[in-house]
Amino acid sequence: MGEAATFETEEQVMFYDTDAGGVVHNIAYLRFIEKCRTLLGGKLGLDLKQMAESGLYAVVVRTEIDYRKAAKLGDHLKIRGWLEEVDRVRFWCAFEITREGDEQVLITCRQRLAMVKMPEGKPARLPQDFGLPAKGAKNREGG
């Protein structure tokens, strides 16, 4: 899939992302990943508005995450996500969170998603053009 199936976001660690020691909570990393994955999905043709109109949603069914190093209050982070593997109904996205400045890999993550037709909750096939960049999609947040 290459470069066409990647997306990158940036976050600055805020007070609400941390514990009393200024270290990022594990749930905050998942929020950063969720944002990147949602925007990556738009690039791949799974736009939020289109999903709501069609009733066809990508649903996370598994998350694997490795916490390698801690991010701290005030850190600037880069979250990079990419489409890793695709079959007829499910797909894997992978993520890496690095700290700007020292480029340390803090987090690696993979998520498996399945297409589900709502409100029935039935598995559905991926769109035929899934994995190709959506028209007008941008590679970086806001750019």
PDB file of C-alpha atoms in Angstrom:
ATOM      1  CA  MET A   1       0.000   0.000   0.000  1.00  0.00           C
ATOM      2  CA  GLY A   2       3.020   2.245   0.575  1.00  0.00           C
ATOM      3  CA  GLU A   3       2.969   5.957   1.271  1.00  0.00           C
ATOM      4  CA  ALA A   4      -0.573   6.405  -0.082  1.00  0.00           C
ATOM      5  CA  ALA A   5      -1.995   4.555   2.931  1.00  0.00           C
ATOM      6  CA  THR A   6      -0.306   6.499   5.753  1.00  0.00           C
ATOM      7  CA  PHE A   7      -1.375   9.425   7.905  1.00  0.00           C
ATOM      8  CA  GLU A   8       0.364  11.486  10.559  1.00  0.00           C
ATOM      9  CA  THR A   9      -1.001  13.659  13.346  1.00  0.00           C
ATOM     10  CA  GLU A  10       0.686  15.691  16.054  1.00  0.00           C
ATOM     11  CA  GLU A  11      -0.221  16.168  19.691  1.00  0.00           C
ATOM     12  CA  GLN A  12       1.202  18.153  22.574  1.00  0.00           C
ATOM     13  CA  VAL A  13       0.881  16.389  25.931  1.00  0.00           C
ATOM     14  CA  MET A  14      -1.499  18.407  28.117  1.00  0.00           C
ATOM     15  CA  PHE A  15      -2.226  18.251  31.863  1.00  0.00           C
ATOM     16  CA  TYR A  16      -5.342  16.120  31.312  1.00  0.00           C
ATOM     17  CA  ASP A  17      -3.222  13.502  29.483  1.00  0.00           C
ATOM     18  CA  THR A  18      -1.016  12.886  32.522  1.00  0.00           C
ATOM     19  CA  ASP A  19      -0.949  11.587  36.076  1.00  0.00           C
ATOM     20  CA  ALA A  20       0.320  13.529  39.120  1.00  0.00           C
ATOM     21  CA  GLY A  21       3.921  12.815  38.069  1.00  0.00           C
ATOM     22  CA  GLY A  22       3.445  14.358  34.616  1.00  0.00           C
ATOM     23  CA  VAL A  23       3.576  10.975  32.819  1.00  0.00           C
ATOM     24  CA  VAL A  24       1.024  10.219  30.087  1.00  0.00           C
ATOM     25  CA  HIS A  25      -1.837   7.877  31.047  1.00  0.00           C
ATOM     26  CA  ASN A  26      -2.194   4.745  28.921  1.00  0.00           C
ATOM     27  CA  ILE A  27      -5.697   5.788  27.827  1.00  0.00           C
ATOM     28  CA  ALA A  28      -4.360   9.074  26.409  1.00  0.00           C
ATOM     29  CA  TYR A  29      -2.201   7.134  23.938  1.00  0.00           C
ATOM     30  CA  LEU A  30      -5.312   5.335  22.714  1.00  0.00           C
ATOM     31  CA  ARG A  31      -7.046   8.699  22.204  1.00  0.00           C
ATOM     32  CA  PHE A  32      -4.075   9.915  20.133  1.00  0.00           C
ATOM     33  CA  ILE A  33      -4.243   6.698  18.082  1.00  0.00           C
ATOM     34  CA  GLU A  34      -8.027   7.007  17.674  1.00  0.00           C
ATOM     35  CA  LYS A  35      -7.656  10.469  16.170  1.00  0.00           C
ATOM     36  CA  CYS A  36      -4.942   9.341  13.746  1.00  0.00           C
ATOM     37  CA  ARG A  37      -6.908   6.210  12.776  1.00  0.00           C
ATOM     38  CA  THR A  38     -10.101   8.183  12.173  1.00  0.00           C
ATOM     39  CA  LEU A  39      -8.294  10.615   9.876  1.00  0.00           C
ATOM     40  CA  LEU A  40      -6.469   7.757   8.140  1.00  0.00           C
ATOM     41  CA  GLY A  41      -9.862   6.132   7.583  1.00  0.00           C
ATOM     42  CA  GLY A  42     -11.098   9.273   5.855  1.00  0.00           C
ATOM     43  CA  LYS A  43      -8.116   9.125   3.551  1.00  0.00           C
ATOM     44  CA  LEU A  44      -8.968   5.502   2.761  1.00  0.00           C
ATOM     45  CA  GLY A  45     -12.605   6.226   1.940  1.00  0.00           C
ATOM     46  CA  LEU A  46     -14.146   5.745   5.398  1.00  0.00           C
ATOM     47  CA  ASP A  47     -15.188   9.350   5.925  1.00  0.00           C
ATOM     48  CA  LEU A  48     -17.194   9.911   9.132  1.00  0.00           C
ATOM     49  CA  LYS A  49     -20.118  11.578   7.357  1.00  0.00           C
ATOM     50  CA  GLN A  50     -20.273   8.852   4.689  1.00  0.00           C
ATOM     51  CA  MET A  51     -20.219   6.126   7.343  1.00  0.00           C
ATOM     52  CA  ALA A  52     -23.113   7.777   9.186  1.00  0.00           C
ATOM     53  CA  GLU A  53     -25.108   8.078   5.944  1.00  0.00           C
ATOM     54  CA  SER A  54     -24.406   4.523   4.739  1.00  0.00           C
ATOM     55  CA  GLY A  55     -24.552   2.782   8.133  1.00  0.00           C
ATOM     56  CA  LEU A  56     -21.307   0.980   7.263  1.00  0.00           C
ATOM     57  CA  TYR A  57     -18.744   1.434  10.057  1.00  0.00           C
ATOM     58  CA  ALA A  58     -15.200   0.270  10.732  1.00  0.00           C
ATOM     59  CA  VAL A  59     -15.287  -1.147  14.268  1.00  0.00           C
ATOM     60  CA  VAL A  60     -12.197  -1.867  16.376  1.00  0.00           C
ATOM     61  CA  VAL A  61     -12.243  -5.525  17.423  1.00  0.00           C
ATOM     62  CA  ARG A  62      -8.692  -5.850  18.772  1.00  0.00           C
ATOM     63  CA  THR A  63      -5.947  -3.519  20.009  1.00  0.00           C
ATOM     64  CA  GLU A  64      -2.356  -4.586  20.630  1.00  0.00           C
ATOM     65  CA  ILE A  65      -0.183  -1.891  22.203  1.00  0.00           C
ATOM     66  CA  ASP A  66       3.375  -1.859  23.502  1.00  0.00           C
ATOM     67  CA  TYR A  67       4.379   0.916  25.885  1.00  0.00           C
ATOM     68  CA  ARG A  68       8.109   1.294  25.259  1.00  0.00           C
ATOM     69  CA  LYS A  69       8.915   4.669  26.834  1.00  0.00           C
ATOM     70  CA  ALA A  70       6.829   7.285  28.624  1.00  0.00           C
ATOM     71  CA  ALA A  71       5.771  10.615  27.170  1.00  0.00           C
ATOM     72  CA  LYS A  72       5.660  13.488  29.629  1.00  0.00           C
ATOM     73  CA  LEU A  73       3.830  16.751  30.147  1.00  0.00           C
ATOM     74  CA  GLY A  74       4.670  19.237  27.393  1.00  0.00           C
ATOM     75  CA  ASP A  75       6.156  16.668  24.979  1.00  0.00           C
ATOM     76  CA  HIS A  76       5.332  17.097  21.301  1.00  0.00           C
ATOM     77  CA  LEU A  77       4.372  13.775  19.768  1.00  0.00           C
ATOM     78  CA  LYS A  78       4.010  12.482  16.234  1.00  0.00           C
ATOM     79  CA  ILE A  79       1.478   9.747  15.674  1.00  0.00           C
ATOM     80  CA  ARG A  80       1.927   7.875  12.407  1.00  0.00           C
ATOM     81  CA  GLY A  81      -0.632   5.355  11.227  1.00  0.00           C
ATOM     82  CA  TRP A  82      -0.800   3.139   8.184  1.00  0.00           C
ATOM     83  CA  LEU A  83      -2.925   0.451   6.633  1.00  0.00           C
ATOM     84  CA  GLU A  84      -1.036  -2.764   7.272  1.00  0.00           C
ATOM     85  CA  GLU A  85      -3.209  -5.640   6.046  1.00  0.00           C
ATOM     86  CA  VAL A  86      -6.586  -6.050   4.329  1.00  0.00           C
ATOM     87  CA  ASP A  87      -8.958  -8.943   3.713  1.00  0.00           C
ATOM     88  CA  ARG A  88     -12.612  -8.961   2.617  1.00  0.00           C
ATOM     89  CA  VAL A  89     -14.187  -7.884   5.901  1.00  0.00           C
ATOM     90  CA  ARG A  90     -11.336  -6.994   8.278  1.00  0.00           C
ATOM     91  CA  PHE A  91      -8.163  -4.965   8.183  1.00  0.00           C
ATOM     92  CA  TRP A  92      -5.218  -4.067  10.396  1.00  0.00           C
ATOM     93  CA  CYS A  93      -3.889  -0.565  10.993  1.00  0.00           C
ATOM     94  CA  ALA A  94      -0.520  -0.027  12.672  1.00  0.00           C
ATOM     95  CA  PHE A  95       0.702   2.993  14.618  1.00  0.00           C
ATOM     96  CA  GLU A  96       3.879   4.419  16.031  1.00  0.00           C
ATOM     97  CA  ILE A  97       4.121   7.332  18.452  1.00  0.00           C
ATOM     98  CA  THR A  98       7.430   9.191  18.600  1.00  0.00           C
ATOM     99  CA  ARG A  99       8.609  12.182  20.581  1.00  0.00           C
ATOM    100  CA  GLU A 100       9.747  15.181  18.551  1.00  0.00           C
ATOM    101  CA  GLY A 101      13.299  16.167  19.272  1.00  0.00           C
ATOM    102  CA  ASP A 102      14.847  12.827  20.155  1.00  0.00           C
ATOM    103  CA  GLU A 103      12.608  10.780  17.775  1.00  0.00           C
ATOM    104  CA  GLN A 104      12.279   8.065  20.438  1.00  0.00           C
ATOM    105  CA  VAL A 105       9.648   5.437  19.663  1.00  0.00           C
ATOM    106  CA  LEU A 106       7.347   5.553  22.670  1.00  0.00           C
ATOM    107  CA  ILE A 107       4.442   3.388  21.554  1.00  0.00           C
ATOM    108  CA  THR A 108       3.785   0.780  18.887  1.00  0.00           C
ATOM    109  CA  CYS A 109       0.244  -0.371  18.272  1.00  0.00           C
ATOM    110  CA  ARG A 110      -1.845  -2.489  15.916  1.00  0.00           C
ATOM    111  CA  GLN A 111      -5.601  -2.463  15.661  1.00  0.00           C
ATOM    112  CA  ARG A 112      -7.814  -4.921  13.827  1.00  0.00           C
ATOM    113  CA  LEU A 113     -11.053  -3.494  12.510  1.00  0.00           C
ATOM    114  CA  ALA A 114     -14.099  -5.104  10.943  1.00  0.00           C
ATOM    115  CA  MET A 115     -16.717  -3.560   8.697  1.00  0.00           C
ATOM    116  CA  VAL A 116     -20.137  -3.678  10.315  1.00  0.00           C
ATOM    117  CA  LYS A 117     -23.524  -2.659   8.899  1.00  0.00           C
ATOM    118  CA  MET A 118     -25.488  -0.773  11.525  1.00  0.00           C
ATOM    119  CA  PRO A 119     -27.967  -0.838  13.124  1.00  0.00           C
ATOM    120  CA  GLU A 120     -28.144  -4.561  12.289  1.00  0.00           C
ATOM    121  CA  GLY A 121     -24.627  -5.226  13.611  1.00  0.00           C
ATOM    122  CA  LYS A 122     -23.879  -7.582  10.699  1.00  0.00           C
ATOM    123  CA  PRO A 123     -20.395  -8.031   9.211  1.00  0.00           C
ATOM    124  CA  ALA A 124     -20.009  -6.406   5.793  1.00  0.00           C
ATOM    125  CA  ARG A 125     -17.419  -6.491   3.049  1.00  0.00           C
ATOM    126  CA  LEU A 126     -14.943  -3.673   2.695  1.00  0.00           C
ATOM    127  CA  PRO A 127     -15.666  -1.247  -0.150  1.00  0.00           C
ATOM    128  CA  GLN A 128     -14.053  -2.432  -3.387  1.00  0.00           C
ATOM    129  CA  ASP A 129     -11.737   0.596  -3.548  1.00  0.00           C
ATOM    130  CA  PHE A 130     -10.706   0.359   0.122  1.00  0.00           C
ATOM    131  CA  GLY A 131      -7.040   1.082   0.695  1.00  0.00           C
ATOM    132  CA  LEU A 132      -6.775   3.576  -2.128  1.00  0.00           C
ATOM    133  CA  PRO A 133      -6.525   7.247  -1.168  1.00  0.00           C
ATOM    134  CA  ALA A 134      -9.861   9.053  -1.188  1.00  0.00           C
ATOM    135  CA  LYS A 135     -10.110  11.996  -3.589  1.00  0.00           C
ATOM    136  CA  GLY A 136      -8.964  15.228  -1.991  1.00  0.00           C
ATOM    137  CA  ALA A 137      -7.429  13.426   1.008  1.00  0.00           C
ATOM    138  CA  LYS A 138      -4.504  15.104   2.712  1.00  0.00           C
ATOM    139  CA  ASN A 139      -1.497  13.271   4.118  1.00  0.00           C
ATOM    140  CA  ARG A 140      -1.090  15.347   7.272  1.00  0.00           C
ATOM    141  CA  GLU A 141      -3.578  16.812   9.678  1.00  0.00           C
ATOM    142  CA  GLY A 142      -4.719  20.187   8.464  1.00  0.00           C
ATOM    143  CA  GLY A 143      -2.325  20.222   5.525  1.00  0.00           C
TER     144      GLY A 143
END
